[in-house]
């Protein structure tokens, strides 16, 4: 009887556990919202921006730049502002946004920061609050990287809700208006940082991934606030700004998911009822479009016959890899790996051979260095250990010897060149009248002395001529009879010509000596 009671008690206990587990599972699963990805409120690479630079379903302006991989909201230049906003308002009440971004700069601190927006209307692209408008209506989550209040509490993440009447408190970094926040560093991380912002049933939750690891499960709770009332429908946006300091503010992903309570999920687009008339119109439009497309293809092929392909099925062959190409690539990869392994084995074999040669040399030196019996300071019959030269030491000696030989060869060449130039200089000096190379100052002194001697000779000749003219048989002051008299004009002309010849010869001589010095 006692055993039967224990068995019944055990069964009742297990039934209670099962009922509790069922109730807990039902409550948890019943409160889990239904999720739906909203592509019209999202962007992500690749091909984030189109060829014309536009982002589908989004508008950006200011200094923002969109590329195929990310959207640079504000570049790392001073006083830059930019923003990107959704074109359409949301059509769902609750949402979750996953943002992947990078804030990088060369400075130890950066400025000003990046902001996430959910507002009733789109903001400006060059506004005063992180690149957007002030007095907004809705939510702003700020990733503030500059410490305006000098309290050493930046970088900081904060959430601020505004009803359109308050101005952002820049001097205090918005600390007087924040709803909640956390101190997290998001600049210059090895991996992109990530923020997951959830607004569900008037509860705001912000999860943050610091970017120190690449694990998507390392989220930590940054802030959580309840009883948060936001506009029912609004625009999503991201803005950024720089000041005296500057960072690159890049947004890589912006993924939006709508959250719906159980039982209130929207009707999927595929389940909408379409009348037969509308379906027929759509089919006719599709057929017309296909026909026009085929006509345009044929016209293009007629106008560009060289671009037409012989086999239309092979149009995209170049984008795929055939079996032969794959096999050849695998063979090439395998041979490359084998070549690398053989080279590594060859290197290790050379190392082993070198060690073996060193060991053999040590053994031979030990066998050849046995000391005679009775040697001073050595036990009889004990071998003398003689250290031999190593391979690297031999290579070092050979390299030093080659360097010495090259240096001696260079010295010999330089000596021969100096000897040849000395012989040339001596030969040139021997050809000079004075058998030496004189300096320019000495040449000028000799030139002046020669000119002085010439002028003295001219004076003496003039004095002798005047005496002959004064003491002649003719009339006083005239010419002697039957004698041709030289006029003063001819005399001065000949004297000036003589002086010019002497000066020209001296200058020519100096110029030639200077050229000889420059050459040697």
Short mmCIF file of C-alpha atoms in Angstrom, two decimals:
data_model
loop_
_atom_site.label_atom_id
_atom_site.label_comp_id
_atom_site.label_asym_id
_atom_site.label_seq_id
_atom_site.Cartn_x
_atom_site.Cartn_y
_atom_site.Cartn_z
CA UNK A 1 0.00 0.00 0.00
CA UNK A 2 2.81 2.38 0.91
CA UNK A 3 4.54 1.73 -2.43
CA UNK A 4 1.34 2.47 -4.33
CA UNK A 5 0.96 5.83 -2.54
CA UNK A 6 4.60 6.77 -3.33
CA UNK A 7 4.08 5.89 -6.97
CA UNK A 8 0.94 8.04 -7.17
CA UNK A 9 2.74 10.95 -5.49
CA UNK A 10 5.59 10.71 -7.99
CA UNK A 11 3.13 10.71 -10.91
CA UNK A 12 1.30 13.74 -9.52
CA UNK A 13 4.61 15.59 -9.07
CA UNK A 14 5.62 14.92 -12.68
CA UNK A 15 2.20 16.07 -13.89
CA UNK A 16 2.65 19.34 -11.96
CA UNK A 17 6.11 19.85 -13.51
CA UNK A 18 4.75 19.22 -17.00
CA UNK A 19 1.86 21.65 -16.48
CA UNK A 20 4.21 24.33 -15.17
CA UNK A 21 6.56 23.85 -18.11
CA UNK A 22 3.64 24.04 -20.57
CA UNK A 23 2.29 27.23 -19.00
CA UNK A 24 5.76 28.89 -18.96
CA UNK A 25 6.40 27.94 -22.59
CA UNK A 26 3.02 29.23 -23.65
CA UNK A 27 3.54 32.56 -21.87
CA UNK A 28 7.00 33.04 -23.35
CA UNK A 29 6.02 32.05 -26.86
CA UNK A 30 2.86 34.05 -26.61
CA UNK A 31 4.78 37.24 -25.81
CA UNK A 32 7.43 36.82 -28.53
CA UNK A 33 6.64 39.32 -31.29
CA UNK A 34 6.41 38.35 -34.91
CA UNK A 35 9.21 39.78 -36.99
CA UNK A 36 9.26 40.97 -40.59
CA UNK A 37 12.20 42.45 -42.47
CA UNK A 38 11.42 45.87 -44.01
CA UNK A 39 13.61 46.32 -47.09
CA UNK A 40 12.23 49.79 -47.88
CA UNK A 41 13.70 51.08 -44.62
CA UNK A 42 17.06 49.30 -44.89
CA UNK A 43 20.30 49.35 -46.84
CA UNK A 44 23.34 47.10 -46.86
CA UNK A 45 26.24 46.19 -49.18
CA UNK A 46 27.10 45.11 -51.78
CA UNK A 47 25.75 47.50 -54.38
CA UNK A 48 24.47 49.80 -51.65
CA UNK A 49 24.48 52.80 -53.98
CA UNK A 50 23.33 52.71 -57.60
CA UNK A 51 25.37 53.90 -60.58
CA UNK A 52 23.93 57.39 -60.28
CA UNK A 53 24.95 57.54 -56.61
CA UNK A 54 21.43 57.19 -55.19
CA UNK A 55 20.41 54.80 -52.42
CA UNK A 56 17.07 53.05 -53.06
CA UNK A 57 14.27 54.33 -50.80
CA UNK A 58 16.65 56.78 -49.09
CA UNK A 59 17.73 60.41 -49.52
CA UNK A 60 21.05 61.85 -48.36
CA UNK A 61 22.57 65.30 -48.45
CA UNK A 62 25.10 67.66 -46.96
CA UNK A 63 28.60 66.18 -46.99
CA UNK A 64 27.36 62.57 -47.01
CA UNK A 65 28.85 60.25 -49.64
CA UNK A 66 27.28 56.93 -50.69
CA UNK A 67 29.36 54.13 -52.19
CA UNK A 68 28.82 50.47 -52.99
CA UNK A 69 30.05 49.36 -49.55
CA UNK A 70 28.92 52.04 -47.09
CA UNK A 71 27.52 55.52 -46.58
CA UNK A 72 30.06 58.02 -45.25
CA UNK A 73 27.81 60.38 -43.32
CA UNK A 74 30.61 62.86 -42.51
CA UNK A 75 34.24 62.63 -43.71
CA UNK A 76 37.30 63.31 -41.57
CA UNK A 77 37.47 67.00 -42.44
CA UNK A 78 36.74 69.97 -40.24
CA UNK A 79 33.21 71.39 -40.02
CA UNK A 80 31.49 68.69 -42.08
CA UNK A 81 27.82 67.70 -41.71
CA UNK A 82 25.67 65.13 -43.46
CA UNK A 83 22.59 62.96 -43.05
CA UNK A 84 20.57 60.22 -44.75
CA UNK A 85 16.78 59.79 -44.31
CA UNK A 86 14.11 57.37 -45.47
CA UNK A 87 11.79 58.70 -48.14
CA UNK A 88 8.65 57.14 -46.67
CA UNK A 89 7.22 57.09 -43.19
CA UNK A 90 6.86 53.80 -41.37
CA UNK A 91 3.60 51.85 -41.56
CA UNK A 92 4.16 49.78 -38.40
CA UNK A 93 4.01 50.62 -34.71
CA UNK A 94 6.96 48.70 -33.25
CA UNK A 95 10.36 48.16 -34.78
CA UNK A 96 13.95 47.03 -34.33
CA UNK A 97 16.92 48.63 -36.10
CA UNK A 98 20.36 47.02 -36.40
CA UNK A 99 23.12 49.53 -37.28
CA UNK A 100 26.68 48.55 -38.12
CA UNK A 101 29.03 51.54 -38.29
CA UNK A 102 32.64 52.68 -37.94
CA UNK A 103 33.97 55.87 -36.36
CA UNK A 104 37.67 56.18 -37.17
CA UNK A 105 40.20 58.99 -36.99
CA UNK A 106 43.90 59.65 -36.53
CA UNK A 107 43.46 61.76 -33.41
CA UNK A 108 43.43 60.55 -29.83
CA UNK A 109 39.96 62.05 -29.48
CA UNK A 110 37.37 62.71 -32.14
CA UNK A 111 34.39 64.94 -32.86
CA UNK A 112 31.55 65.47 -32.93
CA UNK A 113 29.69 62.20 -33.29
CA UNK A 114 26.94 60.22 -34.99
CA UNK A 115 23.18 60.15 -34.33
CA UNK A 116 20.27 57.78 -35.02
CA UNK A 117 16.88 59.41 -35.54
CA UNK A 118 13.24 58.35 -35.47
CA UNK A 119 11.27 61.56 -35.96
CA UNK A 120 7.90 62.65 -37.14
CA UNK A 121 9.41 64.53 -40.09
CA UNK A 122 12.77 64.45 -41.83
CA UNK A 123 15.46 66.73 -40.41
CA UNK A 124 17.97 68.95 -42.13
CA UNK A 125 21.22 67.75 -43.70
CA UNK A 126 23.41 70.40 -42.05
CA UNK A 127 21.66 71.08 -38.74
CA UNK A 128 23.23 72.03 -35.40
CA UNK A 129 22.54 68.70 -33.61
CA UNK A 130 25.00 66.16 -34.97
CA UNK A 131 24.22 67.33 -38.51
CA UNK A 132 20.40 67.34 -38.14
CA UNK A 133 17.69 69.75 -37.01
CA UNK A 134 17.08 70.90 -33.47
CA UNK A 135 13.66 70.82 -31.77
CA UNK A 136 12.76 67.50 -33.34
CA UNK A 137 9.68 65.44 -32.54
CA UNK A 138 10.67 61.91 -31.71
CA UNK A 139 13.77 59.99 -30.64
CA UNK A 140 17.44 60.72 -31.06
CA UNK A 141 20.19 58.31 -29.98
CA UNK A 142 23.53 60.09 -29.97
CA UNK A 143 26.97 58.49 -30.17
CA UNK A 144 28.83 61.49 -28.78
CA UNK A 145 32.64 61.35 -29.12
CA UNK A 146 33.62 64.88 -27.96
CA UNK A 147 33.65 66.05 -24.34
CA UNK A 148 32.03 69.51 -24.37
CA UNK A 149 31.43 69.73 -20.61
CA UNK A 150 34.98 68.57 -19.78
CA UNK A 151 33.77 65.86 -17.39
CA UNK A 152 35.81 63.12 -19.07
CA UNK A 153 32.68 61.07 -19.79
CA UNK A 154 33.02 60.59 -23.54
CA UNK A 155 32.56 58.70 -25.84
CA UNK A 156 29.00 58.37 -24.58
CA UNK A 157 25.78 56.84 -25.91
CA UNK A 158 22.54 58.53 -24.89
CA UNK A 159 18.85 58.55 -25.81
CA UNK A 160 16.95 61.86 -25.91
CA UNK A 161 13.22 62.22 -26.57
CA UNK A 162 12.00 65.65 -27.70
CA UNK A 163 8.50 66.98 -28.22
CA UNK A 164 9.59 69.74 -30.58
CA UNK A 165 9.96 72.49 -27.97
CA UNK A 166 13.36 71.85 -26.41
CA UNK A 167 16.75 72.85 -27.76
CA UNK A 168 19.61 70.41 -27.35
CA UNK A 169 21.91 71.26 -24.45
CA UNK A 170 25.29 71.36 -26.20
CA UNK A 171 27.38 72.81 -23.33
CA UNK A 172 26.40 69.89 -21.06
CA UNK A 173 26.47 67.26 -23.81
CA UNK A 174 22.71 66.75 -23.36
CA UNK A 175 23.10 65.20 -19.90
CA UNK A 176 20.25 67.36 -18.58
CA UNK A 177 17.85 65.96 -21.19
CA UNK A 178 18.87 62.35 -21.66
CA UNK A 179 16.45 59.53 -21.08
CA UNK A 180 19.20 57.01 -20.37
CA UNK A 181 22.74 56.32 -21.53
CA UNK A 182 25.98 54.42 -21.10
CA UNK A 183 29.70 55.12 -21.35
CA UNK A 184 31.11 53.09 -24.24
CA UNK A 185 34.10 53.62 -26.53
CA UNK A 186 33.22 53.15 -30.20
CA UNK A 187 36.19 54.85 -31.95
CA UNK A 188 39.00 53.07 -33.84
CA UNK A 189 37.94 49.51 -33.13
CA UNK A 190 39.42 46.51 -34.99
CA UNK A 191 35.93 45.37 -36.05
CA UNK A 192 32.85 47.42 -36.92
CA UNK A 193 30.77 48.52 -33.94
CA UNK A 194 27.12 47.61 -33.78
CA UNK A 195 23.99 48.95 -32.10
CA UNK A 196 20.63 47.20 -31.93
CA UNK A 197 17.77 49.60 -31.11
CA UNK A 198 14.40 48.06 -30.23
CA UNK A 199 11.11 49.87 -29.58
CA UNK A 200 8.34 47.49 -28.60
CA UNK A 201 5.25 48.23 -26.53
CA UNK A 202 6.61 51.62 -25.38
CA UNK A 203 9.86 50.09 -24.15
CA UNK A 204 13.14 51.32 -25.63
CA UNK A 205 16.16 49.01 -25.48
CA UNK A 206 19.61 49.68 -26.90
CA UNK A 207 22.14 46.84 -27.17
CA UNK A 208 25.74 47.62 -28.08
CA UNK A 209 28.62 45.57 -29.50
CA UNK A 210 31.96 47.29 -28.91
CA UNK A 211 33.80 45.97 -31.99
CA UNK A 212 36.60 44.28 -30.06
CA UNK A 213 35.47 40.88 -31.39
CA UNK A 214 33.70 39.69 -34.51
CA UNK A 215 31.18 37.62 -32.55
CA UNK A 216 27.62 38.79 -33.16
CA UNK A 217 26.51 37.34 -29.81
CA UNK A 218 28.62 39.72 -27.69
CA UNK A 219 25.89 42.33 -27.33
CA UNK A 220 25.57 44.05 -23.98
CA UNK A 221 22.71 46.16 -22.68
CA UNK A 222 23.51 49.86 -22.93
CA UNK A 223 20.16 51.33 -21.84
CA UNK A 224 16.54 50.36 -21.25
CA UNK A 225 13.66 52.75 -20.68
CA UNK A 226 9.96 52.08 -20.24
CA UNK A 227 6.90 54.24 -20.89
CA UNK A 228 8.55 55.88 -23.89
CA UNK A 229 5.98 57.43 -26.22
CA UNK A 230 7.09 58.10 -29.78
CA UNK A 231 5.19 59.19 -32.89
CA UNK A 232 3.14 56.37 -34.37
CA UNK A 233 4.65 56.81 -37.83
CA UNK A 234 7.95 58.49 -38.61
CA UNK A 235 11.15 58.63 -40.62
CA UNK A 236 14.40 56.82 -39.85
CA UNK A 237 17.65 58.70 -40.32
CA UNK A 238 21.35 58.82 -39.51
CA UNK A 239 23.39 62.01 -39.28
CA UNK A 240 26.91 62.99 -38.26
CA UNK A 241 29.02 66.11 -37.81
CA UNK A 242 32.63 67.14 -37.25
CA UNK A 243 34.11 70.24 -35.63
CA UNK A 244 37.67 71.34 -34.96
CA UNK A 245 38.50 67.64 -34.68
CA UNK A 246 37.31 65.16 -37.29
CA UNK A 247 36.49 61.46 -37.74
CA UNK A 248 35.20 59.34 -40.58
CA UNK A 249 31.60 58.33 -39.77
CA UNK A 250 30.73 55.31 -41.95
CA UNK A 251 27.46 53.35 -41.77
CA UNK A 252 27.78 49.88 -43.30
CA UNK A 253 24.37 48.34 -42.51
CA UNK A 254 21.00 49.75 -41.56
CA UNK A 255 18.58 46.87 -41.18
CA UNK A 256 15.00 47.51 -40.06
CA UNK A 257 12.63 44.83 -38.78
CA UNK A 258 9.01 45.47 -37.91
CA UNK A 259 7.69 43.85 -34.71
CA UNK A 260 4.07 42.70 -34.45
CA UNK A 261 2.32 41.25 -31.41
CA UNK A 262 1.05 37.70 -31.84
CA UNK A 263 -2.22 37.66 -33.73
CA UNK A 264 -1.66 41.11 -35.27
CA UNK A 265 0.79 40.26 -38.05
CA UNK A 266 0.22 42.06 -41.34
CA UNK A 267 -1.18 40.22 -44.32
CA UNK A 268 1.64 38.93 -46.52
CA UNK A 269 1.75 40.55 -49.96
CA UNK A 270 1.27 37.22 -51.69
CA UNK A 271 -2.02 36.53 -49.95
CA UNK A 272 -3.83 39.63 -51.26
CA UNK A 273 -6.75 38.81 -53.51
CA UNK A 274 -6.41 40.02 -57.10
CA UNK A 275 -9.40 40.04 -59.39
CA UNK A 276 -9.37 38.24 -62.71
CA UNK A 277 -9.55 41.51 -64.61
CA UNK A 278 -6.51 42.95 -62.82
CA UNK A 279 -4.61 39.69 -63.28
CA UNK A 280 -5.37 39.74 -66.99
CA UNK A 281 -4.17 43.35 -67.29
CA UNK A 282 -0.96 42.52 -65.45
CA UNK A 283 -0.32 39.51 -67.67
CA UNK A 284 -0.92 41.61 -70.78
CA UNK A 285 1.47 44.32 -69.56
CA UNK A 286 4.11 41.72 -68.80
CA UNK A 287 3.74 40.16 -72.26
CA UNK A 288 4.00 43.60 -73.92
CA UNK A 289 7.11 44.36 -71.92
CA UNK A 290 8.71 41.05 -72.93
CA UNK A 291 7.90 41.69 -76.60
CA UNK A 292 9.38 45.20 -76.49
CA UNK A 293 12.49 43.85 -74.79
CA UNK A 294 13.00 41.21 -77.51
CA UNK A 295 12.55 43.85 -80.21
CA UNK A 296 15.14 46.10 -78.58
CA UNK A 297 17.57 43.16 -78.38
CA UNK A 298 17.13 42.38 -82.08
CA UNK A 299 17.63 46.04 -83.04
CA UNK A 300 20.77 46.21 -80.95
CA UNK A 301 22.18 43.06 -82.56
CA UNK A 302 21.47 44.47 -86.03
CA UNK A 303 23.19 47.74 -85.21
CA UNK A 304 26.11 46.04 -83.44
CA UNK A 305 26.79 42.74 -85.23
CA UNK A 306 30.26 42.43 -83.68
CA UNK A 307 28.73 42.37 -80.19
CA UNK A 308 26.23 39.60 -81.03
CA UNK A 309 27.11 36.20 -79.68
CA UNK A 310 26.83 33.03 -81.76
CA UNK A 311 25.39 31.03 -78.92
CA UNK A 312 22.92 32.90 -76.69
CA UNK A 313 23.10 30.17 -74.08
CA UNK A 314 26.79 30.96 -73.52
CA UNK A 315 26.15 34.61 -72.69
CA UNK A 316 27.06 34.14 -69.06
CA UNK A 317 29.68 31.44 -69.52
CA UNK A 318 32.47 33.76 -68.48
CA UNK A 319 30.85 34.17 -65.07
CA UNK A 320 31.02 30.43 -64.35
CA UNK A 321 33.84 27.93 -64.09
CA UNK A 322 33.82 24.82 -66.27
CA UNK A 323 34.90 21.40 -65.05
CA UNK A 324 38.20 21.57 -66.95
CA UNK A 325 38.98 25.00 -65.54
CA UNK A 326 38.19 23.85 -62.03
CA UNK A 327 40.40 20.76 -62.46
CA UNK A 328 43.27 22.83 -63.84
CA UNK A 329 42.95 25.30 -60.99
CA UNK A 330 43.03 22.48 -58.44
CA UNK A 331 46.08 20.94 -60.13
CA UNK A 332 47.86 24.28 -60.15
CA UNK A 333 47.03 24.86 -56.49
CA UNK A 334 48.28 21.39 -55.55
CA UNK A 335 51.52 21.82 -57.49
CA UNK A 336 52.10 25.21 -55.88
CA UNK A 337 51.69 23.68 -52.42
CA UNK A 338 54.04 20.82 -53.36
CA UNK A 339 56.62 23.31 -54.60
CA UNK A 340 56.44 25.26 -51.34
CA UNK A 341 56.84 22.04 -49.32
CA UNK A 342 59.82 20.91 -51.44
CA UNK A 343 61.50 24.27 -50.95
CA UNK A 344 60.98 24.05 -47.21
CA UNK A 345 62.37 20.48 -47.17
CA UNK A 346 65.38 21.64 -49.20
CA UNK A 347 66.08 24.37 -46.68
CA UNK A 348 65.85 21.96 -43.77
CA UNK A 349 68.09 19.46 -45.61
CA UNK A 350 70.75 22.14 -46.07
CA UNK A 351 70.54 22.89 -42.37
CA UNK A 352 70.94 19.21 -41.49
CA UNK A 353 73.94 18.86 -43.85
CA UNK A 354 75.58 21.90 -42.27
CA UNK A 355 75.15 20.48 -38.78
CA UNK A 356 76.51 17.12 -39.94
CA UNK A 357 79.62 18.72 -41.44
CA UNK A 358 80.18 20.68 -38.24
CA UNK A 359 79.92 17.48 -36.17
CA UNK A 360 82.35 15.63 -38.46
CA UNK A 361 84.83 18.47 -38.22
CA UNK A 362 84.61 18.40 -34.42
CA UNK A 363 85.15 14.63 -34.38
CA UNK A 364 88.16 14.85 -36.70
CA UNK A 365 89.69 17.61 -34.59
CA UNK A 366 89.20 15.55 -31.43
CA UNK A 367 90.85 12.51 -33.01
CA UNK A 368 93.79 14.53 -34.32
CA UNK A 369 94.38 16.48 -31.11
CA UNK A 370 95.45 13.64 -28.71
CA UNK A 371 98.19 14.96 -26.36
CA UNK A 372 101.41 12.92 -25.85
CA UNK A 373 101.72 11.12 -22.54
CA UNK A 374 103.33 13.10 -19.72
CA UNK A 375 102.38 16.44 -21.27
CA UNK A 376 102.36 19.42 -18.96
CA UNK A 377 98.96 20.06 -17.45
CA UNK A 378 97.35 17.18 -19.36
CA UNK A 379 96.53 13.68 -18.21
CA UNK A 380 98.19 10.89 -20.21
CA UNK A 381 96.06 9.58 -23.05
CA UNK A 382 93.42 12.30 -22.71
CA UNK A 383 92.51 13.96 -26.06
CA UNK A 384 92.95 17.68 -26.52
CA UNK A 385 89.74 19.36 -27.51
CA UNK A 386 90.51 21.81 -30.29
CA UNK A 387 87.81 24.16 -31.44
CA UNK A 388 87.61 24.37 -35.25
CA UNK A 389 86.40 27.14 -37.47
CA UNK A 390 82.71 27.14 -38.35
CA UNK A 391 81.18 27.49 -41.80
CA UNK A 392 79.75 30.92 -41.11
CA UNK A 393 83.18 32.01 -39.81
CA UNK A 394 84.81 30.82 -43.04
CA UNK A 395 82.21 32.70 -45.07
CA UNK A 396 82.83 35.81 -42.93
CA UNK A 397 86.60 35.58 -43.49
CA UNK A 398 86.10 35.14 -47.23
CA UNK A 399 83.74 38.10 -47.43
CA UNK A 400 86.19 40.28 -45.45
CA UNK A 401 89.04 39.18 -47.73
CA UNK A 402 87.01 40.04 -50.81
CA UNK A 403 86.16 43.43 -49.34
CA UNK A 404 89.86 44.10 -48.61
CA UNK A 405 90.82 43.10 -52.15
CA UNK A 406 88.17 45.37 -53.64
CA UNK A 407 89.33 48.25 -51.44
CA UNK A 408 92.98 47.67 -52.45
CA UNK A 409 91.96 47.55 -56.12
CA UNK A 410 90.10 50.86 -55.74
CA UNK A 411 93.11 52.45 -53.98
CA UNK A 412 95.42 51.25 -56.76
CA UNK A 413 93.13 52.72 -59.42
CA UNK A 414 92.93 56.03 -57.56
CA UNK A 415 96.73 56.14 -57.16
CA UNK A 416 97.25 55.55 -60.88
CA UNK A 417 94.79 58.29 -61.73
CA UNK A 418 96.51 60.76 -59.36
CA UNK A 419 99.93 59.82 -60.81
CA UNK A 420 98.66 60.37 -64.38
CA UNK A 421 97.22 63.75 -63.50
CA UNK A 422 100.43 64.79 -61.74
CA UNK A 423 102.48 63.90 -64.85
CA UNK A 424 100.11 65.92 -67.03
CA UNK A 425 100.36 68.94 -64.72
CA UNK A 426 104.18 68.76 -64.70
CA UNK A 427 104.28 68.57 -68.49
CA UNK A 428 102.02 71.62 -68.82
CA UNK A 429 104.17 73.58 -66.35
CA UNK A 430 107.31 72.63 -68.25
CA UNK A 431 105.82 74.08 -71.46
CA UNK A 432 105.22 77.46 -69.77
CA UNK A 433 107.96 80.18 -70.12
CA UNK A 434 108.38 80.42 -66.37
CA UNK A 435 108.12 76.64 -65.91
CA UNK A 436 105.51 77.11 -63.18
CA UNK A 437 101.83 77.84 -62.79
CA UNK A 438 101.43 81.28 -61.34
CA UNK A 439 98.45 82.60 -59.50
CA UNK A 440 96.17 85.25 -60.92
CA UNK A 441 97.39 87.87 -58.49
CA UNK A 442 100.99 87.39 -59.52
CA UNK A 443 100.04 87.65 -63.23
CA UNK A 444 98.28 90.95 -62.66
CA UNK A 445 101.30 92.33 -60.79
CA UNK A 446 103.65 91.29 -63.58
CA UNK A 447 101.25 92.83 -66.14
CA UNK A 448 101.23 96.14 -64.28
CA UNK A 449 105.04 96.13 -64.04
CA UNK A 450 105.38 95.40 -67.75
CA UNK A 451 102.99 98.25 -68.58
CA UNK A 452 105.01 100.57 -66.32
CA UNK A 453 108.25 99.61 -68.07
CA UNK A 454 106.65 100.16 -71.47
CA UNK A 455 105.41 103.60 -70.49
CA UNK A 456 108.87 104.53 -69.17
CA UNK A 457 110.41 103.44 -72.46
CA UNK A 458 107.89 105.54 -74.37
CA UNK A 459 108.68 108.56 -72.17
CA UNK A 460 112.39 108.19 -72.83
CA UNK A 461 111.79 107.91 -76.57
CA UNK A 462 109.57 110.98 -76.52
CA UNK A 463 112.18 112.96 -74.54
CA UNK A 464 114.98 111.94 -76.97
CA UNK A 465 112.83 112.91 -79.94
CA UNK A 466 112.05 116.31 -78.44
CA UNK A 467 115.76 116.95 -77.82
CA UNK A 468 116.58 116.11 -81.41
CA UNK A 469 113.82 118.35 -82.63
CA UNK A 470 114.93 121.20 -80.37
CA UNK A 471 118.66 121.01 -81.26
CA UNK A 472 118.33 120.54 -85.08
CA UNK A 473 119.66 122.79 -87.89
CA UNK A 474 116.26 123.87 -89.02
CA UNK A 475 114.03 126.55 -87.64
CA UNK A 476 113.22 126.32 -83.96
CA UNK A 477 110.34 123.97 -83.34
CA UNK A 478 110.38 122.74 -86.96
CA UNK A 479 111.71 119.64 -88.66
CA UNK A 480 115.36 119.29 -89.72
CA UNK A 481 116.03 119.72 -93.40
CA UNK A 482 115.62 116.68 -95.70
CA UNK A 483 114.16 114.72 -92.76
CA UNK A 484 110.63 113.25 -92.55
CA UNK A 485 108.98 114.38 -89.29
CA UNK A 486 106.58 112.00 -87.36
CA UNK A 487 103.45 113.79 -86.27
CA UNK A 488 102.07 113.58 -82.69
CA UNK A 489 98.83 111.89 -83.83
CA UNK A 490 100.62 108.95 -85.44
CA UNK A 491 102.85 108.63 -82.44
CA UNK A 492 99.94 108.38 -79.99
CA UNK A 493 98.09 105.93 -82.24
CA UNK A 494 101.09 103.61 -82.39
CA UNK A 495 101.56 103.87 -78.63
CA UNK A 496 97.92 103.00 -77.91
CA UNK A 497 98.12 100.07 -80.35
CA UNK A 498 101.16 98.72 -78.58
CA UNK A 499 99.50 98.97 -75.16
CA UNK A 500 96.36 97.19 -76.49
CA UNK A 501 98.48 94.35 -77.90
CA UNK A 502 100.27 93.89 -74.58
CA UNK A 503 97.01 93.88 -72.60
CA UNK A 504 95.31 91.43 -75.01
CA UNK A 505 98.26 89.05 -74.88
CA UNK A 506 98.23 89.12 -71.07
CA UNK A 507 94.50 88.41 -70.88
CA UNK A 508 94.78 85.55 -73.37
CA UNK A 509 97.62 84.06 -71.35
CA UNK A 510 95.65 84.28 -68.08
CA UNK A 511 92.57 82.71 -69.67
CA UNK A 512 94.54 79.76 -71.01
CA UNK A 513 96.23 79.15 -67.66
CA UNK A 514 92.84 79.24 -65.89
CA UNK A 515 91.42 76.66 -68.30
CA UNK A 516 94.41 74.42 -67.73
CA UNK A 517 93.91 74.58 -63.96
CA UNK A 518 90.21 73.79 -64.31
CA UNK A 519 90.92 70.79 -66.54
CA UNK A 520 93.57 69.27 -64.24
#
